[in-house]
Amino acid sequence: MKAETRRKGKIGIFDSGLGGLTILKEIMKVMPNRRYLYLGDNLHVPYGDKSRDEIYKLTLAGVEWLFREGAEIVILACNTASANALRKIQQEILPLRYPEKRVLGIIIPTIEEIEIFTKSGHIGVLATEATVASKIFEIEMKKKNPHIQILSRTGGNLASYIENNEEETKLIEEIRCVTSNLLSKNPLIDTLVLGCTHYALIEERIKSSVPIGMNVIGQGNIVAQKLANYLERHKEIEKKLSEQSSVHFFTTSADIHTQKMMVKFYGMHIQLKIIETLV
Ligand code: DGL
């Protein structure tokens, strides 16, 4: 039997909706010859205003669905899920039910890289309410480098506005409001991390709303490089992954608008399949 016929494993990418596309696209640039499954739980978006328990249940259901479809490794391309569900899935679910599979988040990889961007040592993070409430960026940075100050604040309605294709003036007004609220709390901030994958979809607009010279950092490229590095080091997973190139898109929402938005943000035509609601 040829090696490739045995290597069927896929990489699953999970987000509450559209934001994870910003991570998928960068991962595909770094590793084009892989099979990808993208699942957006657009029916339940936003996750950012849900309880920890709800986020955990929805995320676990998404991960298990991707496993059933052949994913050997799932990336939670969602900070809210990474902050509120990842650890429990890694510690309580994988060892018992899926000892051979892996689930990775996107916050630790971001923390490992962001300090190189700041000169002042003060970094702002815009994220959802549930991510901000978890204080995960502050806690993890303290472990990594206690000299770097992180201040995270909520991006308000931005994720919902993006999902709902809200009119431009409202979007711009919300960007101004959340960025000035964050930056006014600490004028030493010179680096702004987009700690919600949805915000990377409007990165250019955010860049034009912040003072000139401010570094605005999305997570896509960081996560892509880190994943490639992880697979280099974890041959037990890598050797199960197919080296054929493909990507399939799934959503939990039957709304026609979801398809349009996926196409808009992915940047080319895609075939979007609707799946039964996860929970
Ligand atoms: N894209 C998600 C994140 O990175 C969350 C958006 C939402 O569902 O509230 O946190």
PDB file of C-alpha atoms and ligand atoms in Angstrom:
ATOM      1  CA  MET A   1       0.000   0.000   0.000  1.00  0.00           C
ATOM      2  CA  LYS A   2       1.362   3.445  -0.896  1.00  0.00           C
ATOM      3  CA  ALA A   3       2.062   5.744   2.064  1.00  0.00           C
ATOM      4  CA  GLU A   4      -0.446   8.365   0.870  1.00  0.00           C
ATOM      5  CA  THR A   5      -3.357   5.910   0.885  1.00  0.00           C
ATOM      6  CA  ARG A   6      -2.802   5.441   4.601  1.00  0.00           C
ATOM      7  CA  ARG A   7      -2.479   9.170   5.335  1.00  0.00           C
ATOM      8  CA  LYS A   8      -6.008  10.492   5.331  1.00  0.00           C
ATOM      9  CA  GLY A   9      -5.952  12.723   8.391  1.00  0.00           C
ATOM     10  CA  LYS A  10      -7.322  16.253   8.208  1.00  0.00           C
ATOM     11  CA  ILE A  11      -6.725  19.475  10.095  1.00  0.00           C
ATOM     12  CA  GLY A  12      -9.924  20.866  11.615  1.00  0.00           C
ATOM     13  CA  ILE A  13     -10.384  24.592  12.172  1.00  0.00           C
ATOM     14  CA  PHE A  14     -13.175  25.655  14.505  1.00  0.00           C
ATOM     15  CA  ASP A  15     -14.627  29.082  15.232  1.00  0.00           C
ATOM     16  CA  SER A  16     -17.938  30.487  16.416  1.00  0.00           C
ATOM     17  CA  GLY A  17     -18.387  31.892  12.924  1.00  0.00           C
ATOM     18  CA  LEU A  18     -16.378  33.774  10.340  1.00  0.00           C
ATOM     19  CA  GLY A  19     -13.337  34.872  12.348  1.00  0.00           C
ATOM     20  CA  GLY A  20     -11.483  31.581  12.063  1.00  0.00           C
ATOM     21  CA  LEU A  21     -11.191  32.146   8.303  1.00  0.00           C
ATOM     22  CA  THR A  22      -8.376  34.601   9.092  1.00  0.00           C
ATOM     23  CA  ILE A  23      -6.498  31.753  10.775  1.00  0.00           C
ATOM     24  CA  LEU A  24      -7.352  29.139   8.130  1.00  0.00           C
ATOM     25  CA  LYS A  25      -6.073  31.339   5.302  1.00  0.00           C
ATOM     26  CA  GLU A  26      -2.706  31.887   6.959  1.00  0.00           C
ATOM     27  CA  ILE A  27      -2.318  28.211   7.874  1.00  0.00           C
ATOM     28  CA  MET A  28      -3.053  27.253   4.267  1.00  0.00           C
ATOM     29  CA  LYS A  29      -0.349  29.661   3.047  1.00  0.00           C
ATOM     30  CA  VAL A  30       2.226  27.977   5.258  1.00  0.00           C
ATOM     31  CA  MET A  31       0.975  24.408   4.681  1.00  0.00           C
ATOM     32  CA  PRO A  32      -0.890  24.257   1.369  1.00  0.00           C
ATOM     33  CA  ASN A  33      -0.590  20.492   0.988  1.00  0.00           C
ATOM     34  CA  ARG A  34      -2.958  19.423   3.715  1.00  0.00           C
ATOM     35  CA  ARG A  35      -6.638  18.579   3.926  1.00  0.00           C
ATOM     36  CA  TYR A  36      -8.639  21.162   5.890  1.00  0.00           C
ATOM     37  CA  LEU A  37     -12.120  21.172   7.390  1.00  0.00           C
ATOM     38  CA  TYR A  38     -13.504  24.530   8.479  1.00  0.00           C
ATOM     39  CA  LEU A  39     -16.460  24.586  10.857  1.00  0.00           C
ATOM     40  CA  GLY A  40     -18.141  27.850  11.839  1.00  0.00           C
ATOM     41  CA  ASP A  41     -20.869  27.644  14.464  1.00  0.00           C
ATOM     42  CA  ASN A  42     -22.645  30.640  12.901  1.00  0.00           C
ATOM     43  CA  LEU A  43     -25.947  29.545  14.404  1.00  0.00           C
ATOM     44  CA  HIS A  44     -24.690  30.287  17.919  1.00  0.00           C
ATOM     45  CA  VAL A  45     -22.385  33.237  17.229  1.00  0.00           C
ATOM     46  CA  PRO A  46     -21.415  35.324  19.175  1.00  0.00           C
ATOM     47  CA  TYR A  47     -19.759  33.156  21.807  1.00  0.00           C
ATOM     48  CA  GLY A  48     -18.310  36.239  23.472  1.00  0.00           C
ATOM     49  CA  ASP A  49     -21.366  37.004  25.590  1.00  0.00           C
ATOM     50  CA  LYS A  50     -22.068  33.390  26.585  1.00  0.00           C
ATOM     51  CA  SER A  51     -21.245  31.690  29.878  1.00  0.00           C
ATOM     52  CA  ARG A  52     -18.099  29.594  30.244  1.00  0.00           C
ATOM     53  CA  ASP A  53     -20.244  26.493  30.427  1.00  0.00           C
ATOM     54  CA  GLU A  54     -22.120  27.252  27.220  1.00  0.00           C
ATOM     55  CA  ILE A  55     -18.878  28.054  25.377  1.00  0.00           C
ATOM     56  CA  TYR A  56     -17.413  24.765  26.577  1.00  0.00           C
ATOM     57  CA  LYS A  57     -20.426  22.712  25.440  1.00  0.00           C
ATOM     58  CA  LEU A  58     -20.584  24.312  22.006  1.00  0.00           C
ATOM     59  CA  THR A  59     -16.830  24.086  21.466  1.00  0.00           C
ATOM     60  CA  LEU A  60     -16.683  20.445  22.522  1.00  0.00           C
ATOM     61  CA  ALA A  61     -19.545  19.609  20.174  1.00  0.00           C
ATOM     62  CA  GLY A  62     -17.701  21.340  17.314  1.00  0.00           C
ATOM     63  CA  VAL A  63     -14.454  19.543  18.088  1.00  0.00           C
ATOM     64  CA  GLU A  64     -16.168  16.154  18.274  1.00  0.00           C
ATOM     65  CA  TRP A  65     -17.923  16.798  14.983  1.00  0.00           C
ATOM     66  CA  LEU A  66     -14.585  17.580  13.330  1.00  0.00           C
ATOM     67  CA  PHE A  67     -13.056  14.431  14.819  1.00  0.00           C
ATOM     68  CA  ARG A  68     -15.901  12.364  13.391  1.00  0.00           C
ATOM     69  CA  GLU A  69     -15.233  13.891   9.966  1.00  0.00           C
ATOM     70  CA  GLY A  70     -11.613  12.752  10.088  1.00  0.00           C
ATOM     71  CA  ALA A  71      -9.699  15.580  11.783  1.00  0.00           C
ATOM     72  CA  GLU A  72      -6.648  14.314  13.662  1.00  0.00           C
ATOM     73  CA  ILE A  73      -5.921  17.738  15.079  1.00  0.00           C
ATOM     74  CA  VAL A  74      -8.294  20.651  15.682  1.00  0.00           C
ATOM     75  CA  ILE A  75      -7.284  24.276  16.012  1.00  0.00           C
ATOM     76  CA  LEU A  76      -9.654  26.402  18.052  1.00  0.00           C
ATOM     77  CA  ALA A  77      -9.383  29.455  15.793  1.00  0.00           C
ATOM     78  CA  CYS A  78     -11.355  31.368  18.401  1.00  0.00           C
ATOM     79  CA  ASN A  79      -9.901  33.127  21.435  1.00  0.00           C
ATOM     80  CA  THR A  80     -13.164  32.846  23.340  1.00  0.00           C
ATOM     81  CA  ALA A  81     -13.138  29.053  22.965  1.00  0.00           C
ATOM     82  CA  SER A  82      -9.384  28.887  23.610  1.00  0.00           C
ATOM     83  CA  ALA A  83      -9.849  30.860  26.842  1.00  0.00           C
ATOM     84  CA  ASN A  84     -12.951  29.101  28.109  1.00  0.00           C
ATOM     85  CA  ALA A  85     -12.966  25.543  26.780  1.00  0.00           C
ATOM     86  CA  LEU A  86      -9.530  24.425  25.626  1.00  0.00           C
ATOM     87  CA  ARG A  87      -8.010  23.367  28.923  1.00  0.00           C
ATOM     88  CA  LYS A  88     -11.015  21.300  29.966  1.00  0.00           C
ATOM     89  CA  ILE A  89     -11.119  19.560  26.583  1.00  0.00           C
ATOM     90  CA  GLN A  90      -7.378  18.842  26.727  1.00  0.00           C
ATOM     91  CA  GLN A  91      -7.414  17.632  30.309  1.00  0.00           C
ATOM     92  CA  GLU A  92     -10.760  15.895  30.695  1.00  0.00           C
ATOM     93  CA  ILE A  93     -11.966  14.817  27.259  1.00  0.00           C
ATOM     94  CA  LEU A  94      -8.973  13.928  25.088  1.00  0.00           C
ATOM     95  CA  PRO A  95      -7.207  11.513  27.470  1.00  0.00           C
ATOM     96  CA  LEU A  96     -10.404   9.495  27.966  1.00  0.00           C
ATOM     97  CA  ARG A  97     -12.135   9.620  24.614  1.00  0.00           C
ATOM     98  CA  TYR A  98      -9.555  10.634  21.991  1.00  0.00           C
ATOM     99  CA  PRO A  99      -6.062   9.871  23.288  1.00  0.00           C
ATOM    100  CA  GLU A 100      -4.661   9.885  19.740  1.00  0.00           C
ATOM    101  CA  LYS A 101      -6.052  13.273  18.726  1.00  0.00           C
ATOM    102  CA  ARG A 102      -5.060  16.824  19.572  1.00  0.00           C
ATOM    103  CA  VAL A 103      -6.789  20.164  20.135  1.00  0.00           C
ATOM    104  CA  LEU A 104      -4.741  23.361  20.151  1.00  0.00           C
ATOM    105  CA  GLY A 105      -5.739  26.930  20.961  1.00  0.00           C
ATOM    106  CA  ILE A 106      -4.442  30.248  19.659  1.00  0.00           C
ATOM    107  CA  ILE A 107      -3.767  32.271  22.808  1.00  0.00           C
ATOM    108  CA  ILE A 108      -0.549  30.642  24.055  1.00  0.00           C
ATOM    109  CA  PRO A 109       1.075  30.841  20.573  1.00  0.00           C
ATOM    110  CA  THR A 110       0.149  34.543  20.497  1.00  0.00           C
ATOM    111  CA  ILE A 111       1.575  35.184  23.965  1.00  0.00           C
ATOM    112  CA  GLU A 112       4.818  33.474  22.928  1.00  0.00           C
ATOM    113  CA  GLU A 113       5.329  35.910  20.058  1.00  0.00           C
ATOM    114  CA  ILE A 114       3.859  39.310  20.864  1.00  0.00           C
ATOM    115  CA  GLU A 115       6.507  40.753  23.133  1.00  0.00           C
ATOM    116  CA  ILE A 116       8.851  41.242  20.161  1.00  0.00           C
ATOM    117  CA  PHE A 117       6.510  43.933  18.791  1.00  0.00           C
ATOM    118  CA  THR A 118       6.501  46.258  21.788  1.00  0.00           C
ATOM    119  CA  LYS A 119       9.165  48.804  22.685  1.00  0.00           C
ATOM    120  CA  SER A 120       7.343  50.286  25.653  1.00  0.00           C
ATOM    121  CA  GLY A 121       6.485  46.902  27.175  1.00  0.00           C
ATOM    122  CA  HIS A 122       2.769  47.817  27.221  1.00  0.00           C
ATOM    123  CA  ILE A 123       0.402  45.800  25.060  1.00  0.00           C
ATOM    124  CA  GLY A 124      -3.328  46.263  24.599  1.00  0.00           C
ATOM    125  CA  VAL A 125      -5.616  43.386  23.664  1.00  0.00           C
ATOM    126  CA  LEU A 126      -9.059  43.758  22.132  1.00  0.00           C
ATOM    127  CA  ALA A 127     -11.130  40.642  22.724  1.00  0.00           C
ATOM    128  CA  THR A 128     -14.643  39.434  23.484  1.00  0.00           C
ATOM    129  CA  GLU A 129     -16.236  39.865  26.891  1.00  0.00           C
ATOM    130  CA  ALA A 130     -15.722  36.188  27.769  1.00  0.00           C
ATOM    131  CA  THR A 131     -12.028  36.325  26.824  1.00  0.00           C
ATOM    132  CA  VAL A 132     -11.458  39.561  28.743  1.00  0.00           C
ATOM    133  CA  ALA A 133     -13.275  38.163  31.791  1.00  0.00           C
ATOM    134  CA  SER A 134     -11.021  35.074  31.791  1.00  0.00           C
ATOM    135  CA  LYS A 135      -7.940  37.376  32.099  1.00  0.00           C
ATOM    136  CA  ILE A 136      -6.049  34.720  30.146  1.00  0.00           C
ATOM    137  CA  PHE A 137      -3.842  37.148  28.209  1.00  0.00           C
ATOM    138  CA  GLU A 138      -2.733  38.859  31.449  1.00  0.00           C
ATOM    139  CA  ILE A 139      -2.203  35.550  33.302  1.00  0.00           C
ATOM    140  CA  GLU A 140      -0.244  33.854  30.542  1.00  0.00           C
ATOM    141  CA  MET A 141       1.938  36.876  29.832  1.00  0.00           C
ATOM    142  CA  LYS A 142       2.818  37.157  33.495  1.00  0.00           C
ATOM    143  CA  LYS A 143       4.132  33.587  33.319  1.00  0.00           C
ATOM    144  CA  LYS A 144       6.021  34.228  30.090  1.00  0.00           C
ATOM    145  CA  ASN A 145       7.475  37.648  30.872  1.00  0.00           C
ATOM    146  CA  PRO A 146       6.332  39.540  33.987  1.00  0.00           C
ATOM    147  CA  HIS A 147       7.907  42.770  32.651  1.00  0.00           C
ATOM    148  CA  ILE A 148       5.331  43.080  29.886  1.00  0.00           C
ATOM    149  CA  GLN A 149       2.052  44.746  30.859  1.00  0.00           C
ATOM    150  CA  ILE A 150      -1.093  43.516  29.172  1.00  0.00           C
ATOM    151  CA  LEU A 151      -4.374  45.378  29.292  1.00  0.00           C
ATOM    152  CA  SER A 152      -7.328  43.670  27.658  1.00  0.00           C
ATOM    153  CA  ARG A 153     -10.648  45.306  26.942  1.00  0.00           C
ATOM    154  CA  THR A 154     -13.764  44.228  25.095  1.00  0.00           C
ATOM    155  CA  GLY A 155     -14.325  44.912  21.426  1.00  0.00           C
ATOM    156  CA  GLY A 156     -18.005  45.569  22.172  1.00  0.00           C
ATOM    157  CA  ASN A 157     -20.324  44.612  19.344  1.00  0.00           C
ATOM    158  CA  LEU A 158     -17.633  44.197  16.714  1.00  0.00           C
ATOM    159  CA  ALA A 159     -17.961  40.420  16.273  1.00  0.00           C
ATOM    160  CA  SER A 160     -21.747  40.654  15.863  1.00  0.00           C
ATOM    161  CA  TYR A 161     -21.467  43.630  13.527  1.00  0.00           C
ATOM    162  CA  ILE A 162     -19.080  41.675  11.313  1.00  0.00           C
ATOM    163  CA  GLU A 163     -21.287  38.561  11.273  1.00  0.00           C
ATOM    164  CA  ASN A 164     -24.370  40.650  10.500  1.00  0.00           C
ATOM    165  CA  ASN A 165     -22.666  42.794   7.871  1.00  0.00           C
ATOM    166  CA  GLU A 166     -23.614  45.889   9.830  1.00  0.00           C
ATOM    167  CA  GLU A 167     -23.458  49.206   7.996  1.00  0.00           C
ATOM    168  CA  GLU A 168     -20.035  50.819   7.658  1.00  0.00           C
ATOM    169  CA  THR A 169     -20.725  53.916   9.771  1.00  0.00           C
ATOM    170  CA  LYS A 170     -21.834  51.828  12.759  1.00  0.00           C
ATOM    171  CA  LEU A 171     -18.807  49.567  12.395  1.00  0.00           C
ATOM    172  CA  ILE A 172     -16.375  52.500  12.241  1.00  0.00           C
ATOM    173  CA  GLU A 173     -18.052  54.173  15.203  1.00  0.00           C
ATOM    174  CA  GLU A 174     -17.729  50.969  17.270  1.00  0.00           C
ATOM    175  CA  ILE A 175     -14.057  50.558  16.278  1.00  0.00           C
ATOM    176  CA  ARG A 176     -13.361  54.172  17.375  1.00  0.00           C
ATOM    177  CA  CYS A 177     -15.195  53.664  20.622  1.00  0.00           C
ATOM    178  CA  VAL A 178     -13.487  50.395  21.657  1.00  0.00           C
ATOM    179  CA  THR A 179      -9.970  51.363  20.562  1.00  0.00           C
ATOM    180  CA  SER A 180     -10.074  54.784  22.246  1.00  0.00           C
ATOM    181  CA  ASN A 181     -11.521  53.240  25.394  1.00  0.00           C
ATOM    182  CA  LEU A 182      -8.637  50.759  25.551  1.00  0.00           C
ATOM    183  CA  LEU A 183      -5.838  53.141  24.600  1.00  0.00           C
ATOM    184  CA  SER A 184      -7.012  55.899  26.954  1.00  0.00           C
ATOM    185  CA  LYS A 185      -6.549  53.528  29.909  1.00  0.00           C
ATOM    186  CA  ASN A 186      -2.809  53.275  29.262  1.00  0.00           C
ATOM    187  CA  PRO A 187      -1.087  55.798  26.980  1.00  0.00           C
ATOM    188  CA  LEU A 188       2.092  53.697  26.971  1.00  0.00           C
ATOM    189  CA  ILE A 189       0.468  50.987  24.854  1.00  0.00           C
ATOM    190  CA  ASP A 190       2.331  50.765  21.542  1.00  0.00           C
ATOM    191  CA  THR A 191       1.020  47.395  20.363  1.00  0.00           C
ATOM    192  CA  LEU A 192      -2.579  46.348  19.891  1.00  0.00           C
ATOM    193  CA  VAL A 193      -3.326  42.643  19.622  1.00  0.00           C
ATOM    194  CA  LEU A 194      -6.522  41.623  17.861  1.00  0.00           C
ATOM    195  CA  GLY A 195      -7.466  38.976  20.415  1.00  0.00           C
ATOM    196  CA  CYS A 196     -10.636  37.930  18.624  1.00  0.00           C
ATOM    197  CA  THR A 197     -10.235  36.333  15.223  1.00  0.00           C
ATOM    198  CA  HIS A 198     -13.235  38.247  13.913  1.00  0.00           C
ATOM    199  CA  TYR A 199     -11.382  41.544  14.354  1.00  0.00           C
ATOM    200  CA  ALA A 200      -8.676  40.439  11.930  1.00  0.00           C
ATOM    201  CA  LEU A 201     -11.374  40.529   9.231  1.00  0.00           C
ATOM    202  CA  ILE A 202     -11.464  44.329   9.675  1.00  0.00           C
ATOM    203  CA  GLU A 203      -7.768  44.798  10.461  1.00  0.00           C
ATOM    204  CA  GLU A 204      -7.272  47.609   7.922  1.00  0.00           C
ATOM    205  CA  ARG A 205     -10.137  49.627   9.370  1.00  0.00           C
ATOM    206  CA  ILE A 206      -8.778  49.139  12.880  1.00  0.00           C
ATOM    207  CA  LYS A 207      -5.307  50.259  11.738  1.00  0.00           C
ATOM    208  CA  SER A 208      -6.740  53.495  10.411  1.00  0.00           C
ATOM    209  CA  SER A 209      -8.498  54.215  13.707  1.00  0.00           C
ATOM    210  CA  VAL A 210      -5.478  53.993  15.990  1.00  0.00           C
ATOM    211  CA  PRO A 211      -2.596  56.474  16.363  1.00  0.00           C
ATOM    212  CA  ILE A 212       0.090  56.299  13.651  1.00  0.00           C
ATOM    213  CA  GLY A 213       2.939  54.039  14.691  1.00  0.00           C
ATOM    214  CA  MET A 214       0.798  51.696  16.772  1.00  0.00           C
ATOM    215  CA  ASN A 215       1.495  48.039  15.911  1.00  0.00           C
ATOM    216  CA  VAL A 216      -1.733  46.226  15.153  1.00  0.00           C
ATOM    217  CA  ILE A 217      -1.170  42.487  15.370  1.00  0.00           C
ATOM    218  CA  GLY A 218      -3.477  39.778  14.041  1.00  0.00           C
ATOM    219  CA  GLN A 219      -2.912  36.168  15.049  1.00  0.00           C
ATOM    220  CA  GLY A 220      -3.130  34.362  11.682  1.00  0.00           C
ATOM    221  CA  ASN A 221       0.515  34.278  10.738  1.00  0.00           C
ATOM    222  CA  ILE A 222       1.695  33.602  14.278  1.00  0.00           C
ATOM    223  CA  VAL A 223      -0.664  30.637  14.647  1.00  0.00           C
ATOM    224  CA  ALA A 224       0.260  29.259  11.217  1.00  0.00           C
ATOM    225  CA  GLN A 225       3.994  29.290  11.960  1.00  0.00           C
ATOM    226  CA  LYS A 226       3.444  27.773  15.383  1.00  0.00           C
ATOM    227  CA  LEU A 227       1.296  24.977  13.976  1.00  0.00           C
ATOM    228  CA  ALA A 228       3.910  24.119  11.341  1.00  0.00           C
ATOM    229  CA  ASN A 229       6.486  24.037  14.120  1.00  0.00           C
ATOM    230  CA  TYR A 230       4.233  21.873  16.306  1.00  0.00           C
ATOM    231  CA  LEU A 231       3.786  19.332  13.511  1.00  0.00           C
ATOM    232  CA  GLU A 232       7.556  19.246  12.976  1.00  0.00           C
ATOM    233  CA  ARG A 233       7.958  18.296  16.613  1.00  0.00           C
ATOM    234  CA  HIS A 234       4.983  15.928  16.789  1.00  0.00           C
ATOM    235  CA  LYS A 235       5.565  13.360  14.110  1.00  0.00           C
ATOM    236  CA  GLU A 236       2.995  11.039  15.689  1.00  0.00           C
ATOM    237  CA  ILE A 237       0.305  13.490  14.483  1.00  0.00           C
ATOM    238  CA  GLU A 238       2.054  14.745  11.361  1.00  0.00           C
ATOM    239  CA  LYS A 239       2.485  11.270   9.916  1.00  0.00           C
ATOM    240  CA  LYS A 240      -1.295  10.741  10.005  1.00  0.00           C
ATOM    241  CA  LEU A 241      -2.047  13.905   8.003  1.00  0.00           C
ATOM    242  CA  SER A 242      -2.780  13.705   4.316  1.00  0.00           C
ATOM    243  CA  GLU A 243      -0.435  15.585   2.004  1.00  0.00           C
ATOM    244  CA  GLN A 244      -3.163  16.238  -0.536  1.00  0.00           C
ATOM    245  CA  SER A 245      -4.511  19.735  -0.783  1.00  0.00           C
ATOM    246  CA  SER A 246      -8.204  20.361  -0.071  1.00  0.00           C
ATOM    247  CA  VAL A 247     -10.505  22.526   2.019  1.00  0.00           C
ATOM    248  CA  HIS A 248     -14.167  22.013   2.913  1.00  0.00           C
ATOM    249  CA  PHE A 249     -16.411  24.499   4.668  1.00  0.00           C
ATOM    250  CA  PHE A 250     -19.235  23.734   7.091  1.00  0.00           C
ATOM    251  CA  THR A 251     -21.615  25.880   9.102  1.00  0.00           C
ATOM    252  CA  THR A 252     -24.422  25.293  11.582  1.00  0.00           C
ATOM    253  CA  SER A 253     -26.516  28.131  10.154  1.00  0.00           C
ATOM    254  CA  ALA A 254     -28.975  27.656   7.334  1.00  0.00           C
ATOM    255  CA  ASP A 255     -29.121  31.419   6.784  1.00  0.00           C
ATOM    256  CA  ILE A 256     -28.280  32.302   3.169  1.00  0.00           C
ATOM    257  CA  HIS A 257     -26.479  35.378   4.445  1.00  0.00           C
ATOM    258  CA  THR A 258     -23.834  33.118   6.107  1.00  0.00           C
ATOM    259  CA  GLN A 259     -22.770  31.724   2.731  1.00  0.00           C
ATOM    260  CA  LYS A 260     -22.387  35.246   1.327  1.00  0.00           C
ATOM    261  CA  MET A 261     -20.294  36.370   4.270  1.00  0.00           C
ATOM    262  CA  MET A 262     -18.056  33.293   4.107  1.00  0.00           C
ATOM    263  CA  VAL A 263     -17.387  33.975   0.437  1.00  0.00           C
ATOM    264  CA  LYS A 264     -16.774  37.656   1.154  1.00  0.00           C
ATOM    265  CA  PHE A 265     -14.211  36.997   3.849  1.00  0.00           C
ATOM    266  CA  TYR A 266     -12.596  33.908   2.346  1.00  0.00           C
ATOM    267  CA  GLY A 267     -12.123  35.899  -0.829  1.00  0.00           C
ATOM    268  CA  MET A 268     -13.277  33.317  -3.360  1.00  0.00           C
ATOM    269  CA  HIS A 269     -16.231  31.125  -4.125  1.00  0.00           C
ATOM    270  CA  ILE A 270     -16.712  28.228  -1.733  1.00  0.00           C
ATOM    271  CA  GLN A 271     -19.151  25.386  -1.346  1.00  0.00           C
ATOM    272  CA  LEU A 272     -20.625  25.756   2.128  1.00  0.00           C
ATOM    273  CA  LYS A 273     -22.396  22.751   3.675  1.00  0.00           C
ATOM    274  CA  ILE A 274     -24.917  23.163   6.442  1.00  0.00           C
ATOM    275  CA  ILE A 275     -24.722  20.627   9.228  1.00  0.00           C
ATOM    276  CA  GLU A 276     -27.236  19.673  11.892  1.00  0.00           C
ATOM    277  CA  THR A 277     -27.077  21.924  14.905  1.00  0.00           C
ATOM    278  CA  LEU A 278     -24.234  20.816  17.194  1.00  0.00           C
ATOM    279  CA  VAL A 279     -26.053  20.725  20.541  1.00  0.00           C
TER     280      VAL A 279
HETATM  281  N1  DGL B   1     -13.876  34.796  16.890  1.00  0.00           N
HETATM  282  C1  DGL B   1     -14.015  34.579  18.277  1.00  0.00           C
HETATM  283  C2  DGL B   1     -12.768  34.902  19.083  1.00  0.00           C
HETATM  284  O1  DGL B   1     -11.670  34.850  18.555  1.00  0.00           O
HETATM  285  C3  DGL B   1     -15.249  35.028  18.998  1.00  0.00           C
HETATM  286  C4  DGL B   1     -16.334  35.846  18.419  1.00  0.00           C
HETATM  287  C5  DGL B   1     -17.640  35.568  19.130  1.00  0.00           C
HETATM  288  O2  DGL B   1     -18.227  34.546  18.811  1.00  0.00           O
HETATM  289  O3  DGL B   1     -18.016  36.333  20.048  1.00  0.00           O
HETATM  290  O4  DGL B   1     -12.869  35.141  20.267  1.00  0.00           O
END
